[in-house]
Short mmCIF file of C-alpha atoms and ligand atoms in Angstrom, two decimals:
data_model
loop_
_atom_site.label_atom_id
_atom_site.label_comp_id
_atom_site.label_asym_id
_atom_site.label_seq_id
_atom_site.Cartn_x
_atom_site.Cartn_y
_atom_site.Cartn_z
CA UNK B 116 0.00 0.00 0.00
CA UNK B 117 1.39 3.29 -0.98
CA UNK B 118 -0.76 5.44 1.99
CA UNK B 119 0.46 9.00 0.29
CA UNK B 120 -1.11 8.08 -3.08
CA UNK B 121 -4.29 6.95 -1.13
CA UNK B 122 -4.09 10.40 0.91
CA UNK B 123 -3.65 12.08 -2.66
CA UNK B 124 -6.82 10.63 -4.55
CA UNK B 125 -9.21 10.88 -0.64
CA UNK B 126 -8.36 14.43 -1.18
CA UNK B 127 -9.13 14.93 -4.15
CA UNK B 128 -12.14 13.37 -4.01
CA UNK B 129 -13.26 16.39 -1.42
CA UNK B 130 -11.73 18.88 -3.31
CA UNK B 131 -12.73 22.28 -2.16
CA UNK B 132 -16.03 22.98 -4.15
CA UNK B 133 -16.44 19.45 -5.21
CA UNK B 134 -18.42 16.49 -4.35
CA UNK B 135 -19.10 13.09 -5.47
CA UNK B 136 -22.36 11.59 -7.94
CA UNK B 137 -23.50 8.52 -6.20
CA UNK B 138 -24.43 6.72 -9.90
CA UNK B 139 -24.04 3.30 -8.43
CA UNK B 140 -27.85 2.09 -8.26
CA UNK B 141 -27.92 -1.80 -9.33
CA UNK B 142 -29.87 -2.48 -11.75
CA UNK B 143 -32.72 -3.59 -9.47
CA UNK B 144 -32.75 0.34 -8.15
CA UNK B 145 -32.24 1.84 -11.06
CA UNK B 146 -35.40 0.10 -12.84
CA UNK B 147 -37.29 1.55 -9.33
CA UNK B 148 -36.03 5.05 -10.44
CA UNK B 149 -36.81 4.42 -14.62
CA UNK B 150 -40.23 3.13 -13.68
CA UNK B 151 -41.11 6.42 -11.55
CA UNK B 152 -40.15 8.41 -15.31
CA UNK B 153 -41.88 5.59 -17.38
CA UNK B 154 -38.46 4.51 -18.94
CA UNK B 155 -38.29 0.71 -19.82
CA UNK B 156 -34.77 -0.55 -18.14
CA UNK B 157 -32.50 -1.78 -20.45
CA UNK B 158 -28.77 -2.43 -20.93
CA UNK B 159 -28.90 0.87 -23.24
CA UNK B 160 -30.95 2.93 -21.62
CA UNK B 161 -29.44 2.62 -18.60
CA UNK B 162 -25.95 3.50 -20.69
CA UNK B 163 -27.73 6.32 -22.14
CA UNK B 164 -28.62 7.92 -18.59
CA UNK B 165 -25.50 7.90 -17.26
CA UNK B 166 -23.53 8.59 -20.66
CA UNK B 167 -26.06 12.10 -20.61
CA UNK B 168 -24.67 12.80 -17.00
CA UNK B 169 -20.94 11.97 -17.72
CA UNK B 170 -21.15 14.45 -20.39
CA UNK B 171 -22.74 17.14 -18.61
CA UNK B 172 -18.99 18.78 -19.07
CA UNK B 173 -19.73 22.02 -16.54
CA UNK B 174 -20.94 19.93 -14.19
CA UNK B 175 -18.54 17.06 -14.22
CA UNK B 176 -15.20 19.66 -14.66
CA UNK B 177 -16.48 22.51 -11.76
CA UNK B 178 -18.50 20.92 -9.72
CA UNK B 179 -17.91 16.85 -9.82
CA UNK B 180 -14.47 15.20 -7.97
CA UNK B 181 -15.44 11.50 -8.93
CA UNK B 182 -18.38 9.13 -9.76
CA UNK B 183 -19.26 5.82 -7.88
CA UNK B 184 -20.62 3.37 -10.57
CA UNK B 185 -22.33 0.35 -10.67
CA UNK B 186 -20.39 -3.18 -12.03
CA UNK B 187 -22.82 -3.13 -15.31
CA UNK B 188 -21.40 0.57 -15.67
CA UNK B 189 -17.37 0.36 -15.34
CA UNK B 190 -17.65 -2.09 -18.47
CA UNK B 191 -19.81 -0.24 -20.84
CA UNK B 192 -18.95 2.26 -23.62
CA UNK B 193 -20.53 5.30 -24.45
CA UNK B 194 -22.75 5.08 -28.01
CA UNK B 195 -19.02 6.45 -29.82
CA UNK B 196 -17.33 3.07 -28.25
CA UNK B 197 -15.21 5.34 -26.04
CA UNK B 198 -15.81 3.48 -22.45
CA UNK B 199 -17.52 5.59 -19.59
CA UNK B 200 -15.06 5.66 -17.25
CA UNK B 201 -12.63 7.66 -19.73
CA UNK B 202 -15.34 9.98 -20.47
CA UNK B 203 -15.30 10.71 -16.57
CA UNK B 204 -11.15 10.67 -16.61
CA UNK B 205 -11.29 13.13 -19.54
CA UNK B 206 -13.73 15.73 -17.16
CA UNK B 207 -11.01 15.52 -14.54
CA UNK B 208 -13.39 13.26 -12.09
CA UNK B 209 -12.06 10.09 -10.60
CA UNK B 210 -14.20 6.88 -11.40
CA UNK B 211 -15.10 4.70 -8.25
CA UNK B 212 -16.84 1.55 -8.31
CA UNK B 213 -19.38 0.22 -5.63
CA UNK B 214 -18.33 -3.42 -4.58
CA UNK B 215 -20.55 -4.25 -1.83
CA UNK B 216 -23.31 -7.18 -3.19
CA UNK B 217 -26.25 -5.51 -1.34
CA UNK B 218 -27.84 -6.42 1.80
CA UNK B 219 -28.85 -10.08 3.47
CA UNK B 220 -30.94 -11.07 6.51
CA UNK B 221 -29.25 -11.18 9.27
CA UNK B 222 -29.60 -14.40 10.72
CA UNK B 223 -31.22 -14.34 14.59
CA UNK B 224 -31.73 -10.64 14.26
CA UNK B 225 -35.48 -10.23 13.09
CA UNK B 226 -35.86 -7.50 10.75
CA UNK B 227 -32.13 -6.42 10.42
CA UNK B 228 -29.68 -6.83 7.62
CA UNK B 229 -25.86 -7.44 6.77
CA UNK B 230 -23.74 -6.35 3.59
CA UNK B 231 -22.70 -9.12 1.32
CA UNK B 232 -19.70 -9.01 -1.02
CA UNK B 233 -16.11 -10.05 0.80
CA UNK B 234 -16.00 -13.45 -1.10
CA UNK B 235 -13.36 -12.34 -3.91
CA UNK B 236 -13.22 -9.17 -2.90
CA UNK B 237 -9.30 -8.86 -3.31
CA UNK B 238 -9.75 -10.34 -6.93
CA UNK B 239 -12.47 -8.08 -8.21
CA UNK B 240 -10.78 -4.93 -6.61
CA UNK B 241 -7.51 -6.01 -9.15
CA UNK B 242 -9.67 -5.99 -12.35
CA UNK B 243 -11.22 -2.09 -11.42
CA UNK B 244 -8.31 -0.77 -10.68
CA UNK B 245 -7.03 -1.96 -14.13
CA UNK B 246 -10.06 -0.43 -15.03
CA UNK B 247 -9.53 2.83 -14.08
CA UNK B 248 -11.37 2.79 -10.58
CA UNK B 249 -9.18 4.21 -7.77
CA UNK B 250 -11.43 4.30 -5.16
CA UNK B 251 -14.76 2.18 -4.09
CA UNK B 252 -17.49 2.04 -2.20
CA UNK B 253 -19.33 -0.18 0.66
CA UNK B 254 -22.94 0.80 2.43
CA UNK B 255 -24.06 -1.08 5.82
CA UNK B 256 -27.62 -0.44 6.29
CA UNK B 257 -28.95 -0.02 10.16
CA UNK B 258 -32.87 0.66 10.77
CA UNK B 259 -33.68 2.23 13.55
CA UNK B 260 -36.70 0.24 15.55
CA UNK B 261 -39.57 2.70 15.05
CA UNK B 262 -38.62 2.04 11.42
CA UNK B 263 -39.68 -1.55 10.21
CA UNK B 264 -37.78 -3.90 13.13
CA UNK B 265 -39.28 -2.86 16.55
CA UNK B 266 -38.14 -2.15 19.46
CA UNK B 267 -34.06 -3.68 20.24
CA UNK B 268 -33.30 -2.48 16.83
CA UNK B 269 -30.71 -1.95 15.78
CA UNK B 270 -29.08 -4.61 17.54
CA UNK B 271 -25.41 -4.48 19.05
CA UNK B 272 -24.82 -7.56 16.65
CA UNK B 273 -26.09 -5.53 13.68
CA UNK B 274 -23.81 -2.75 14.36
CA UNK B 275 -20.51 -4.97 14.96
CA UNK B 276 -20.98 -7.02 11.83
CA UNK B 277 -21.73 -4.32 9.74
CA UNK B 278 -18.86 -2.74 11.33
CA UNK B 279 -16.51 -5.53 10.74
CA UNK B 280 -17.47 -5.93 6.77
CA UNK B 281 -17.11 -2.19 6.79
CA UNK B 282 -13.45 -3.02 8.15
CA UNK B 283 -12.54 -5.75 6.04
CA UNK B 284 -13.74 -3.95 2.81
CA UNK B 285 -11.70 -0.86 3.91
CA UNK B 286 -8.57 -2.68 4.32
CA UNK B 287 -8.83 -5.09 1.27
CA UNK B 288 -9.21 -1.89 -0.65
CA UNK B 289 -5.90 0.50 0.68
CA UNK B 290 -4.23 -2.97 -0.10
CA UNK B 291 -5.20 -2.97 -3.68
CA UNK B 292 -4.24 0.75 -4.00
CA UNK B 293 -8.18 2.02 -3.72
CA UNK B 294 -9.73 4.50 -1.46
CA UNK B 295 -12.00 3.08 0.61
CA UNK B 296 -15.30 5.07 0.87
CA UNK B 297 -16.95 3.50 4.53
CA UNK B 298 -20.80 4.14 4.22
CA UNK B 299 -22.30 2.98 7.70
CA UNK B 300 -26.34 4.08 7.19
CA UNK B 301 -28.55 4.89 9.97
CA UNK B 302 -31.81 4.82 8.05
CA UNK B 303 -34.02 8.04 8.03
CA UNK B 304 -37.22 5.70 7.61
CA UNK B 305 -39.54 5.53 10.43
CA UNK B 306 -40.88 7.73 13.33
CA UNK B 307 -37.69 7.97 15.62
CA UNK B 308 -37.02 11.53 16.67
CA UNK B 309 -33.34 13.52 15.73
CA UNK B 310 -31.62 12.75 19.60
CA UNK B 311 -32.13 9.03 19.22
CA UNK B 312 -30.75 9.44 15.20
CA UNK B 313 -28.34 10.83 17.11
CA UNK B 314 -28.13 8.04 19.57
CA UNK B 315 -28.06 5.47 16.95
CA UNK B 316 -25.47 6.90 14.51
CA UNK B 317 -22.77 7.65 17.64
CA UNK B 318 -23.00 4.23 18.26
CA UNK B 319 -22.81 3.46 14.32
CA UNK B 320 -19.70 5.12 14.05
CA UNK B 321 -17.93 4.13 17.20
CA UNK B 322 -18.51 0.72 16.14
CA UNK B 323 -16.85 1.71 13.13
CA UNK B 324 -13.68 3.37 13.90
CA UNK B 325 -13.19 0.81 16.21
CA UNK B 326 -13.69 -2.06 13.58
CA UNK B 327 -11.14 0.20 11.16
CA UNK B 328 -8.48 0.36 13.57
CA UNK B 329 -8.69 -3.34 15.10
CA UNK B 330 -8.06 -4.55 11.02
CA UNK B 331 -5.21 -2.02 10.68
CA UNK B 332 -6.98 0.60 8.18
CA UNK B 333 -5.28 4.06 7.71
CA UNK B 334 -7.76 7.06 8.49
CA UNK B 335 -5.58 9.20 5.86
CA UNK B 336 -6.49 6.93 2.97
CA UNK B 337 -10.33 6.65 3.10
CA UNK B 338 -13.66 8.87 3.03
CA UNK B 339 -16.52 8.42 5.84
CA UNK B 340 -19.75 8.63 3.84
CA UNK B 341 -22.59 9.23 7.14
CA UNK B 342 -25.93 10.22 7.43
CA UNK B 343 -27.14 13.27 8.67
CA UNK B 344 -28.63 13.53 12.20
CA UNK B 345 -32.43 14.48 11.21
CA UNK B 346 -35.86 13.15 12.04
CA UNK B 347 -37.42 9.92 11.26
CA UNK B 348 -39.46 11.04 8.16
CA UNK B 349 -42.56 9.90 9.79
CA UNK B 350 -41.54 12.44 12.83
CA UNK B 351 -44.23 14.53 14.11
CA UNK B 352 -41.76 16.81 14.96
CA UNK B 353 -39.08 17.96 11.88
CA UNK B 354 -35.93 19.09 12.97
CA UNK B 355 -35.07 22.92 11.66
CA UNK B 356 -31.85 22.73 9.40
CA UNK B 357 -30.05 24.57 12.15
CA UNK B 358 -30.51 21.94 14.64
CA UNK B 359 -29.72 18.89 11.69
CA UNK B 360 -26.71 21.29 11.23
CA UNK B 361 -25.61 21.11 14.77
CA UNK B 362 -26.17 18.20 16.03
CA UNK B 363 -24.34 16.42 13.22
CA UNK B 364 -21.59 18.35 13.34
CA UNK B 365 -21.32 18.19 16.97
CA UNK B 366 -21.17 14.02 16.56
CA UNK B 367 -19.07 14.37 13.50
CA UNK B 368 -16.39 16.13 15.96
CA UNK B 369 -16.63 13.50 18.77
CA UNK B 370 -16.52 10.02 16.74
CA UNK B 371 -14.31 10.92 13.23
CA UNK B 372 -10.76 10.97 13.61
CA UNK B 373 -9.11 14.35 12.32
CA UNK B 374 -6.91 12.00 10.17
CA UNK B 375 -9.75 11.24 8.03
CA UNK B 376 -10.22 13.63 5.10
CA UNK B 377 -12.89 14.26 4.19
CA UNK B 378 -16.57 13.32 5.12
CA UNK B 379 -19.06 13.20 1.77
CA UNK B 380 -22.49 12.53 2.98
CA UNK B 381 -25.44 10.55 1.21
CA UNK B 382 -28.68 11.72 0.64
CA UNK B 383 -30.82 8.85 2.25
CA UNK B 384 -34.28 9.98 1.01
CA UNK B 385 -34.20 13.72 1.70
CA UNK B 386 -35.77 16.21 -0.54
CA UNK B 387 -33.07 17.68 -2.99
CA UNK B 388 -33.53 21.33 -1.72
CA UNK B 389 -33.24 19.76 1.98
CA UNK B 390 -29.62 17.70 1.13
CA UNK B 391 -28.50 21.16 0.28
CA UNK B 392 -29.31 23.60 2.35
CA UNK B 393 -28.16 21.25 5.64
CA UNK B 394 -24.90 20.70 4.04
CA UNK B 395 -24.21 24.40 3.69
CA UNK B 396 -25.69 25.07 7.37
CA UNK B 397 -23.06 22.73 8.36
CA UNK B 398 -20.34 24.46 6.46
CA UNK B 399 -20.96 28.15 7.54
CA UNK B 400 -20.91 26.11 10.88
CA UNK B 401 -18.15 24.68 10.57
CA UNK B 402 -15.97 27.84 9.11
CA UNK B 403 -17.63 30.03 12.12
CA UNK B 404 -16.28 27.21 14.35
CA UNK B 405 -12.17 28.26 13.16
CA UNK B 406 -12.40 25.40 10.59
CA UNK B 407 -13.50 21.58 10.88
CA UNK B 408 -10.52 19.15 10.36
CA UNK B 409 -11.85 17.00 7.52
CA UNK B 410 -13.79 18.51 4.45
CA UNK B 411 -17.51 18.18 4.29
CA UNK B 412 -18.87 17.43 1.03
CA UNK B 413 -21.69 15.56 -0.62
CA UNK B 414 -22.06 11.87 -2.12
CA UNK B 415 -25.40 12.01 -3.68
CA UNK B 416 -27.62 9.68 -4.95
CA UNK B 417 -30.88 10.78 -5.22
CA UNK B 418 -30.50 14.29 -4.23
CA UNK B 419 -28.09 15.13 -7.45
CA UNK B 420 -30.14 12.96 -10.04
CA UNK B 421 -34.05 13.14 -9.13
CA UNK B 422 -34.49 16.57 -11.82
CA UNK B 423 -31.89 15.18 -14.37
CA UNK B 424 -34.07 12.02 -14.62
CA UNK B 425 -37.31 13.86 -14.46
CA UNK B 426 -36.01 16.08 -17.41
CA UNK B 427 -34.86 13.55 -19.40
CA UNK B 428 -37.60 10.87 -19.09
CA UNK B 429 -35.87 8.68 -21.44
CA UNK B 430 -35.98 11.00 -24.53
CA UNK B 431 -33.05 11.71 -26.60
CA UNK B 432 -34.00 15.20 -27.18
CA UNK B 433 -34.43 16.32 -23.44
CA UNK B 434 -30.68 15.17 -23.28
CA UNK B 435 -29.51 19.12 -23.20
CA UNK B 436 -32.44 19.70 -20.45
CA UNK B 437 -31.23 16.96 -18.43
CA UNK B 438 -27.90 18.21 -18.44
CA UNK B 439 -28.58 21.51 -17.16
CA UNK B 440 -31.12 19.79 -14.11
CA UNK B 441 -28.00 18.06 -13.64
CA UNK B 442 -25.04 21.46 -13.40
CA UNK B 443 -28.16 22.91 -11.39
CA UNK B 444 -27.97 20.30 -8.54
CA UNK B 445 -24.12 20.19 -8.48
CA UNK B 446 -23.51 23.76 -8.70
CA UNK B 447 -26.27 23.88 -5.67
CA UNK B 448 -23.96 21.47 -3.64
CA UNK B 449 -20.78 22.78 -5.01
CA UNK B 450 -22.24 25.83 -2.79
CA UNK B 451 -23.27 23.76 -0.19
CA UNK B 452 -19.94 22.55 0.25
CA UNK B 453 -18.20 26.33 0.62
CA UNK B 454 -21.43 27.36 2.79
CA UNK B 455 -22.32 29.52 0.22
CA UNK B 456 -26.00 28.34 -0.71
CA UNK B 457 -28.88 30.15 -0.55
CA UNK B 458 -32.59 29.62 -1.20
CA UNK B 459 -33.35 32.08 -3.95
CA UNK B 460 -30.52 30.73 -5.67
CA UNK B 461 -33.17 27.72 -6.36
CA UNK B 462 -35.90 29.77 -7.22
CA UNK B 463 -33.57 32.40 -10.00
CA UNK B 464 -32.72 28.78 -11.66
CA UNK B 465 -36.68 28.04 -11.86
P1 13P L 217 -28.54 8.66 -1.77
O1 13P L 217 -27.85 10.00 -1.79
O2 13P L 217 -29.68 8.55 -2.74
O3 13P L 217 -28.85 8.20 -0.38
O4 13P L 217 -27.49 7.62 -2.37
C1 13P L 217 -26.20 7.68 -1.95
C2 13P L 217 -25.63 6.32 -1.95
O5 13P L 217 -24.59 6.08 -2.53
C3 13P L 217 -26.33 5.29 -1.20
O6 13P L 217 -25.50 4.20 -1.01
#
């Protein structure tokens, strides 16, 4: 493992104004997404999505540091034969490749769920990186009990084996030369309230760090990819972006280790305006505060690519409209990520 490399591509990957497009969705997820736009999923369209976003050239060169994609995705070519993941290299964006196999039940935990994928882990990290992937990504998934499991969830069992697979993933990847990205996910489904998102997620990411230092991992070398602290969405009681703001920075500073990076969170189901303006509350923050130690940045899913799909609904000419939903929602976060958003930005662009 060459750690300084890994410490070069991490920080790149949270370059100052950048974030990272979560286009990873497997092919089970992505059809979910197609069907909501009436798009039939196919080995093509699917290409043709993602070629339209890889493309969007402002977006990808200001506003874009890499791309998580799916297996199906690393292999194809664009409709000129030139393969995706140069079209990313050419923008300047690094291509990164998810490797976990999705979730399993967890057996003698009712309700609760572990990530698959470590079998030939070491051997399938070898063929991306001659691919072109230098850094990858691995989400554990923890419900919180008012969500679908009841009460005792999550488990202490859920949260050390998720942990652990976290850990071994991590460290299989700095020793194939890839950044790790460690995605522990407290859910936001359910009724729970923000303290015991709160609750949950400290113990999430304890659990974690733990796990990464146990198998040896170096903090410099990956990216922490959290939730937010915020409400259940079936909360009574919604949690002002100030408070979301606080409270997850205030966690953020006791559980992750200043050696870490940079800290790109995911989406999880939030509204694309609401993604956005709590990471720039947590930003202005965090530069009121004399500075955070790690960047904070966004890896989104859902929240960069929910207009861009709407726009394009499939049709070859609403490429150019997708494209600019698409340099809307990054240049948003780009924002977000300085702590330099603000709401009638969103409503000049409509
Ligand atoms: P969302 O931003 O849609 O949560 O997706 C991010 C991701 O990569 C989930 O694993």
């Amino acid at each position: 493992m060459n750690l300084a490399d890994l410490n070069k591509i991490a920080l790149a990957m949270v370059a100052s104004g950048k974030g990272i497009l979560a286009a990873d969705e497997s092919s089970g997820t992505i059809k979910k997404r197609f069907d909501a736009i009436k798009v039939e999923s196919t080995e093509q369209s699917r290409r043709d999505y993602r070629e339209m976003l890889f493309r969007s050239s402002e977006a990808m060169r200001q506003y874009i540091s890499g791309v998580i994609l799916y297996d199906e995705t690393i292999w194809q070519d664009a409709a000129d034969g030139t393969p995706l993941v140069r079209l990313i290299e050419q923008s300047g964006a690094i291509p990164g490749i998810k490797v976990d196999e999705g979730t399993q039940a967890l057996p003698g935990c009712p309700g609760e769920l572990v990530t698959a994928g470590l079998d030939k882990l070491a051997e399938r990290l070898k063929k991306y990186y001659e691919r072109g992937a230098r850094f990858a990504k691995w989400r554990a998934v923890i419900d919180i009990g008012e969500g679908t499991g009841g009460p005792g969830v999550p488990s202490m069992t859920a949260i050390h084996v998720n942990a652990h697979a976290l850990a071994r993933y991590a460290a299989l990847c700095q020793a194939a030369q890839i950044v790790p990205i460690v995605e522990p996910e407290v859910l936001m489904d359910g009724g729970h309230d923000i303290d015991r998102c709160f609750d949950v997620t400290q113990r999430v990411l304890n659990k974690t760090f733990q796990e990464l230092r146990v198998q040896r991992v170096a903090l410099e070398g990956m990216i922490l990819k959290p939730n937010m602290v915020i409400s259940g969405k079936k909360c009574a009681r919604q949690a002002s972006v100030e408070e979301v703001a606080e409270k997850t920075i205030r966690l953020l500073k006791a559980c992750v280790p200043a050696a870490v990076p940079g800290i790109a969170f995911l989406s999880g189901g939030q509204s694309d305006e609401d993604a956005t303006a709590h990471l720039s509350a947590m930003n202005r923050l965090g530069g009121l505060n004399g500075n955070l130690p790690w960047q904070l940045t966004f890896s989104y899913g859902r929240a960069l690519q929910a207009a861009p799909q709407k726009a394009w609904s499939g049709k070859a000419e609403n490429v150019a409209a997708g494209q600019r939903a698409f340099t809307h929602r990054a240049r948003m976060n780009s924002l977000a990520s300085k702590g330099e958003w603000q709401a009638d930005l969103e409503k000049k662009a409509a």
